[in-house]
Steps between C-alpha positions, in 0.01 A plus 500: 500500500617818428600797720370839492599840716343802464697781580234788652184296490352796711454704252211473190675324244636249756156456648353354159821283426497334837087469495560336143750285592382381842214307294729300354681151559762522265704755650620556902520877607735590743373743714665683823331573780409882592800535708747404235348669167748752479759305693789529226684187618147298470444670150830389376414174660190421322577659174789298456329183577193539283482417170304830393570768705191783407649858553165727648696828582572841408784535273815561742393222694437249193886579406598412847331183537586427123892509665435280751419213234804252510327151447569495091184290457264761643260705268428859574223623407500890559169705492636835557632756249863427614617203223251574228725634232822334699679305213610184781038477523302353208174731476191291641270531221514184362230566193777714307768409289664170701491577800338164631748317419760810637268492820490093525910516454526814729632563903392828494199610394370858535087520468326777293391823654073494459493868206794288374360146424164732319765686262786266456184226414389783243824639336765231533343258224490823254852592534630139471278450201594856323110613552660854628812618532731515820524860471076536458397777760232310755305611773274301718281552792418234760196430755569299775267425829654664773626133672795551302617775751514242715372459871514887608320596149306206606398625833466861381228427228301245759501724789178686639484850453763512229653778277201590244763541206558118560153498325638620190780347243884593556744570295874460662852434369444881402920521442525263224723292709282209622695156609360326225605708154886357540348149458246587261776662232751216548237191468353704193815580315382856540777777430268748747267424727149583474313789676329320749175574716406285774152533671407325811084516544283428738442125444712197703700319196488466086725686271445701187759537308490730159789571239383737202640489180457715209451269158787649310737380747360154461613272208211293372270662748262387745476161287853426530472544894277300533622243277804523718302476833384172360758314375712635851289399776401151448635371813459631854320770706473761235175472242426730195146551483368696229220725685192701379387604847392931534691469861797314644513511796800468739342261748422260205819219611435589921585155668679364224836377428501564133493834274310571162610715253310696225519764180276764490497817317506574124755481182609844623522463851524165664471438914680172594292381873648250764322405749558283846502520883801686606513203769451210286719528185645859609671354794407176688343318245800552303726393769296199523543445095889524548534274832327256254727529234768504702414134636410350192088465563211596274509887504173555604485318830347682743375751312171629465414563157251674281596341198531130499 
């Protein structure tokens, strides 16, 4: 049976992994009592005996425990923003180009950011199939629910009494410097990153993700995307549905471990639409995926899917 430690199982991310994986008898998780969860000794300890070790931490603290790994046959799966364009960490998406068999091979893998895993779904199969160019100027906005700010967003949006502009949609990585464009460019093969807009609204999890393109910058046009969409994502969590509905809403993949993507728009303007729970495939879902690849078992296990 094999060993899993999650590092910072406290926190939200860490919560789903260990619920998901405490249902299963395939897999053992190590897990420390109070006293010794941030006992470094007992971290290095349990890391180095497991044959996963889950990193659930903010970045500085991810690099730290990714140090203390000296067992060579451990697997490190980090969910932070600290290895995800690290060139010694094979990118967790494993739906693009080859990374399943990168991931299945891999000791370190780094798991997508949740805006990340919506754009990188939409854009990476169009620059690796010349649909646009690496230098094609992109912007995209994202809606996530606000669970993705994790348990003090959380508690701020479920409290009594609370702030009335929590009612309303907002907009935030307002510098054009969010944690997620380095990743997005370098998965994408992007020579800028796009001008991204990330809105948290007042609903508990689903993402939105949109990428607008205008037609001229699109060889073969909305056809040829989708063609590509097709052909692309035959295997795994990601599904190209070709949609007619008047709304789309962000909620649509709540619950779910899996993401759909869409094209909308016209011949002259064309909106490219992921959508998926920023907790299933934008972060513990996705761990979940990985940790499954990484031990050689259907993909899937575990998962709660939409599409099956």
């Amino acid at each position: 049976m094999k060993k899993i430690f999650i590092d910072g199982s406290a926190g939200t991310t860490g919560l789903r992994i260990k619920e998901r994986l405490l249902l299963r008898k395939d897999i053992e998780l190590i897990i420390l009592p109070e006293e010794k969860r941030k006992d470094e000794a007992s971290r290095r300890d349990a890391l180095n005996s497991a044959d996963i070790a889950v990193l659930c931490l903010p970045d500085d603290a991810a690099r730290e425990a990714a140090a203390f790994a000296e067992n060579p046959d451990t697997v490190i799966i980090d969910t932070s923003t600290a290895h995800r364009t690290d060139e010694n960490f094979i990118y967790g998406f494993p739906e693009i180009a080859d990374n399943r068999q990168r991931i299945a091979a891999a000791k370190r893998i780094a798991n997508p950011g949740c805006h990340a895993s919506g754009f990188i779904s939409l854009i990476a199969p169009l620059t690796e199939n010349k649909i646009i160019a690496p230098d094609t100027p992109l912007s995209c906005f994202s809606l996530t629910g606000y669970s993705g700010g994790g348990k003090k967003m959380i508690a701020e949006y479920q409290a009594d009494g609370r702030d009335p502009l929590l009612n309303a949609p907002r907009m935030y990585g307002l510098t054009q410097s969010h944690k997620h464009l380095p990743e997005m460019k370098k998965v994408c093969g992007l020579k800028t990153a796009p001008i991204f807009c990330p809105i948290v609204a007042p609903y508990y999890s689903g993402m939105e993700v949109t990428v607008s393109l205008f037609g001229d910058c699109v060889h073969g046009g909305s056809a040829a995307i989708k063609e590509v969409y097709r052909d692309y994502y035959k295997k795994g969590l990601v599904h190209f549905e070709d949609n007619s509905e008047s709304f789309l809403s962000a909620a649509e993949l709540s619950g779910f471990d899996d993401m759909q993507i869409t094209v909308c728009g016209n011949e002259e303007r064309i909106l490219l639409v992921s959508r998926f729970d920023n907790l299933g495939k934008g972060a513990s879902g996705s761990a979940v995926q990985n940790i499954n690849i990484a031990l050689g078992t259907e993909e899937t296990h575990g998962l709660n899917l939409k599409y099956k």
